[in-house]
mmCIF file of C-alpha atoms in Angstrom:
data_model
loop_
_atom_site.group_PDB
_atom_site.id
_atom_site.type_symbol
_atom_site.label_atom_id
_atom_site.label_comp_id
_atom_site.label_asym_id
_atom_site.label_seq_id
_atom_site.Cartn_x
_atom_site.Cartn_y
_atom_site.Cartn_z
ATOM 1 C CA ASP B 1 0.000 0.000 0.000
ATOM 2 C CA GLU B 2 2.871 2.404 0.796
ATOM 3 C CA ALA B 3 4.556 1.593 -2.534
ATOM 4 C CA ARG B 4 1.284 2.471 -4.305
ATOM 5 C CA ARG B 5 0.979 5.762 -2.385
ATOM 6 C CA MET B 6 4.534 6.772 -3.259
ATOM 7 C CA SER B 7 4.086 5.829 -6.922
ATOM 8 C CA GLU B 8 1.064 8.151 -7.040
ATOM 9 C CA ALA B 9 2.854 10.935 -5.151
ATOM 10 C CA PRO B 10 3.540 13.887 -7.465
ATOM 11 C CA HIS B 11 6.978 15.487 -7.497
ATOM 12 C CA PHE B 12 7.279 19.168 -6.534
ATOM 13 C CA ARG B 13 10.397 20.647 -8.127
ATOM 14 C CA PHE B 14 10.480 23.662 -5.797
ATOM 15 C CA ASN B 15 9.952 21.448 -2.718
ATOM 16 C CA PRO B 16 11.514 18.130 -3.810
ATOM 17 C CA ASN B 17 11.503 16.730 -0.268
ATOM 18 C CA ALA B 18 7.861 17.661 0.318
ATOM 19 C CA TYR B 19 6.961 14.258 1.733
ATOM 20 C CA GLU B 20 9.748 14.432 4.318
ATOM 21 C CA ASN B 21 9.920 18.192 5.070
ATOM 22 C CA SER B 22 6.463 19.427 4.309
ATOM 23 C CA CYS B 23 2.996 19.226 5.684
ATOM 24 C CA LEU B 24 1.881 16.131 3.765
ATOM 25 C CA GLU B 25 0.708 13.017 5.549
ATOM 26 C CA GLU B 26 -0.657 9.707 4.359
ATOM 27 C CA SER B 27 -4.451 9.743 4.431
ATOM 28 C CA ASP B 28 -7.454 8.021 2.916
ATOM 29 C CA ASP B 29 -9.651 11.073 3.586
ATOM 30 C CA ALA B 30 -11.640 12.276 0.587
ATOM 31 C CA CYS B 31 -10.103 15.265 -1.169
ATOM 32 C CA GLY B 32 -12.459 18.264 -1.154
ATOM 33 C CA VAL B 33 -11.316 19.192 -4.662
ATOM 34 C CA CYS B 34 -11.281 15.939 -6.697
ATOM 35 C CA GLY B 35 -13.329 13.682 -4.379
ATOM 36 C CA ARG B 36 -10.806 10.820 -4.494
ATOM 37 C CA ALA B 37 -8.985 9.330 -1.495
ATOM 38 C CA CYS B 38 -6.075 11.666 -0.811
ATOM 39 C CA GLY B 39 -3.228 9.200 -0.575
ATOM 40 C CA TRP B 40 -1.218 12.223 0.605
ATOM 41 C CA ARG B 41 -3.195 14.935 2.385
ATOM 42 C CA TYR B 42 -1.826 18.451 2.831
ATOM 43 C CA VAL B 43 -2.134 19.533 6.484
ATOM 44 C CA GLY B 44 -0.246 22.844 6.382
ATOM 45 C CA ASN B 45 -1.477 26.399 5.962
ATOM 46 C CA ILE B 46 -3.450 27.452 2.926
ATOM 47 C CA TYR B 47 -3.780 31.214 2.643
ATOM 48 C CA MET B 48 -7.352 31.825 1.488
ATOM 49 C CA VAL B 49 -10.675 33.350 2.504
ATOM 50 C CA GLY B 50 -12.849 30.849 4.344
ATOM 51 C CA ASP B 51 -12.076 27.392 5.618
ATOM 52 C CA SER B 52 -9.372 25.414 3.882
ATOM 53 C CA PRO B 53 -10.585 22.238 2.170
ATOM 54 C CA VAL B 54 -9.098 18.800 2.629
ATOM 55 C CA VAL B 55 -6.744 18.615 -0.348
ATOM 56 C CA CYS B 56 -4.572 15.905 -1.842
ATOM 57 C CA ALA B 57 -1.055 16.326 -3.219
ATOM 58 C CA ARG B 58 -2.357 15.572 -6.741
ATOM 59 C CA CYS B 59 -4.735 18.565 -6.696
ATOM 60 C CA ILE B 60 -1.926 20.815 -5.489
ATOM 61 C CA ALA B 61 0.530 19.604 -8.139
ATOM 62 C CA ASP B 62 -1.798 19.822 -11.129
ATOM 63 C CA GLY B 63 -3.289 23.172 -10.100
ATOM 64 C CA ARG B 64 -6.880 22.018 -9.507
ATOM 65 C CA LEU B 65 -6.858 23.523 -6.016
ATOM 66 C CA GLY B 66 -5.703 26.871 -7.390
ATOM 67 C CA ARG B 67 -8.306 26.814 -10.169
ATOM 68 C CA LYS B 68 -11.108 26.094 -7.693
ATOM 69 C CA TYR B 69 -10.048 28.545 -4.954
ATOM 70 C CA SER B 70 -8.087 31.763 -4.844
ATOM 71 C CA CYS B 71 -5.337 30.617 -2.519
ATOM 72 C CA GLY B 72 -1.625 30.258 -1.865
ATOM 73 C CA PHE B 73 0.791 28.259 0.279
ATOM 74 C CA HIS B 74 3.566 30.702 1.140
ATOM 75 C CA ASP B 75 3.862 33.986 3.014
ATOM 76 C CA MET B 76 6.903 35.306 1.172
ATOM 77 C CA GLU B 77 8.360 37.547 -1.458
ATOM 78 C CA PHE B 78 10.982 36.734 -4.072
ATOM 79 C CA SER B 79 14.562 38.016 -3.985
ATOM 80 C CA GLU B 80 14.032 38.936 -7.657
ATOM 81 C CA GLU B 81 10.819 38.566 -9.639
ATOM 82 C CA PRO B 82 10.749 35.350 -11.696
ATOM 83 C CA ASP B 83 8.519 34.653 -14.694
ATOM 84 C CA ALA B 84 4.778 34.686 -13.854
ATOM 85 C CA ALA B 85 4.443 30.940 -14.552
ATOM 86 C CA LEU B 86 7.154 30.193 -11.968
ATOM 87 C CA VAL B 87 5.476 32.481 -9.426
ATOM 88 C CA GLU B 88 2.200 30.605 -9.949
ATOM 89 C CA GLU B 89 3.936 27.218 -9.629
ATOM 90 C CA ILE B 90 5.427 28.166 -6.270
ATOM 91 C CA GLU B 91 2.507 30.086 -4.810
ATOM 92 C CA VAL B 92 -0.279 27.702 -5.867
ATOM 93 C CA ARG B 93 1.279 24.352 -6.878
ATOM 94 C CA THR B 94 4.092 23.888 -4.342
ATOM 95 C CA PRO B 95 3.130 22.673 -0.841
ATOM 96 C CA GLY B 96 4.079 24.982 1.964
ATOM 97 C CA PHE B 97 6.495 24.233 4.768
ATOM 98 C CA ALA B 98 6.676 25.443 8.338
ATOM 99 C CA THR B 99 8.041 28.968 8.757
ATOM 100 C CA TYR B 100 7.858 31.474 11.577
ATOM 101 C CA ASN B 101 7.464 34.632 9.507
ATOM 102 C CA PRO B 102 7.228 35.865 5.943
ATOM 103 C CA PHE B 103 10.539 35.152 4.201
ATOM 104 C CA THR B 104 12.384 35.905 0.975
ATOM 105 C CA TRP B 105 12.422 33.020 -1.518
ATOM 106 C CA PRO B 106 15.812 33.094 -3.274
ATOM 107 C CA VAL B 107 15.919 33.429 -7.060
ATOM 108 C CA ARG B 108 19.074 33.155 -9.181
ATOM 109 C CA ASP B 109 19.127 34.340 -12.790
ATOM 110 C CA GLY B 110 15.328 34.346 -12.931
ATOM 111 C CA MET B 111 14.958 30.784 -11.594
ATOM 112 C CA PRO B 112 13.604 30.256 -8.062
ATOM 113 C CA MET B 113 15.624 27.888 -5.927
ATOM 114 C CA ALA B 114 14.115 24.727 -4.398
ATOM 115 C CA PHE B 115 13.435 24.459 -0.664
ATOM 116 C CA VAL B 116 15.348 21.402 0.559
ATOM 117 C CA GLY B 117 15.091 21.613 4.346
ATOM 118 C CA TYR B 118 15.947 23.361 7.571
ATOM 119 C CA GLY B 119 19.308 24.425 8.942
ATOM 120 C CA ASP B 120 19.042 22.059 11.904
ATOM 121 C CA ASP B 121 18.775 18.910 9.728
ATOM 122 C CA ARG B 122 22.011 17.075 10.588
ATOM 123 C CA ASP B 123 22.016 15.095 7.323
ATOM 124 C CA LEU B 124 21.415 18.205 5.218
ATOM 125 C CA LEU B 125 24.249 20.004 7.034
ATOM 126 C CA LYS B 126 26.642 17.359 5.652
ATOM 127 C CA ALA B 127 25.833 18.353 2.049
ATOM 128 C CA PRO B 128 28.449 20.517 0.286
ATOM 129 C CA GLY B 129 27.902 24.223 0.805
ATOM 130 C CA VAL B 130 25.137 24.027 3.406
ATOM 131 C CA LEU B 131 27.243 24.878 6.483
ATOM 132 C CA ASP B 132 28.842 27.763 4.569
ATOM 133 C CA ALA B 133 25.405 29.104 3.613
ATOM 134 C CA VAL B 134 24.114 28.817 7.195
ATOM 135 C CA GLU B 135 27.232 30.571 8.500
ATOM 136 C CA GLY B 136 26.771 33.295 5.897
ATOM 137 C CA VAL B 137 23.360 34.298 7.277
ATOM 138 C CA THR B 138 23.751 33.455 10.982
ATOM 139 C CA GLY B 139 27.390 34.377 11.607
ATOM 140 C CA PHE B 140 28.195 30.999 13.161
ATOM 141 C CA ARG B 141 29.021 27.578 11.784
ATOM 142 C CA GLY B 142 26.580 24.960 12.981
ATOM 143 C CA ALA B 143 22.965 23.870 13.101
ATOM 144 C CA SER B 144 20.356 26.608 13.070
ATOM 145 C CA SER B 145 16.628 25.997 13.415
ATOM 146 C CA ASN B 146 16.101 29.559 12.155
ATOM 147 C CA THR B 147 17.309 28.926 8.613
ATOM 148 C CA LEU B 148 15.617 27.627 5.491
ATOM 149 C CA ILE B 149 17.925 25.889 3.000
ATOM 150 C CA PHE B 150 17.454 26.267 -0.753
ATOM 151 C CA ARG B 151 19.313 24.593 -3.641
ATOM 152 C CA GLU B 152 19.382 25.487 -7.312
ATOM 153 C CA VAL B 153 16.850 23.394 -9.228
ATOM 154 C CA ASP B 154 19.371 22.470 -11.922
ATOM 155 C CA GLY B 155 22.611 23.024 -10.056
ATOM 156 C CA ASP B 156 24.523 22.696 -6.832
ATOM 157 C CA GLY B 157 24.286 26.280 -5.539
ATOM 158 C CA ILE B 158 23.008 26.571 -1.970
ATOM 159 C CA GLU B 159 21.459 29.528 -0.205
ATOM 160 C CA ALA B 160 20.234 29.874 3.380
ATOM 161 C CA VAL B 161 17.487 32.275 4.404
ATOM 162 C CA LEU B 162 16.872 33.462 7.951
ATOM 163 C CA ASP B 163 13.438 32.732 9.432
ATOM 164 C CA LEU B 164 13.597 34.139 12.949
ATOM 165 C CA ASP B 165 10.833 33.328 15.420
#
């Protein structure tokens, strides 16, 4: 059953670790958008007027949620304005992740970076460039629960963003 759920789990290029780092949990609840069993139900914040529906990862990924409701998943701005299609993909078709405050989503050469985890993830800290990026925004070299880690979608560049509580 888990193998089936994962095979049906859509990939989110701007949150590639969404099933580990995000607000998605396995669920057979009915999706309020498509009516099917969720498989993966989003349990994070949805910024919208009114009550948030039960929504599956499929309806987030393919944009059905965004077509049915005026909503978004992130309280942020971009470090530089990307193409409108990329803005829509992040704001409406990329599951949110836990943050304390509005933050700045890093963009390099017009391409938003992908959220890959938090600065206190010991395994992530072992990846090349992560400790340097954390040190660059915090001033110290080590784990930091107040940092969001981003990686280039098609590259190895790393950037850390402060998210102070």
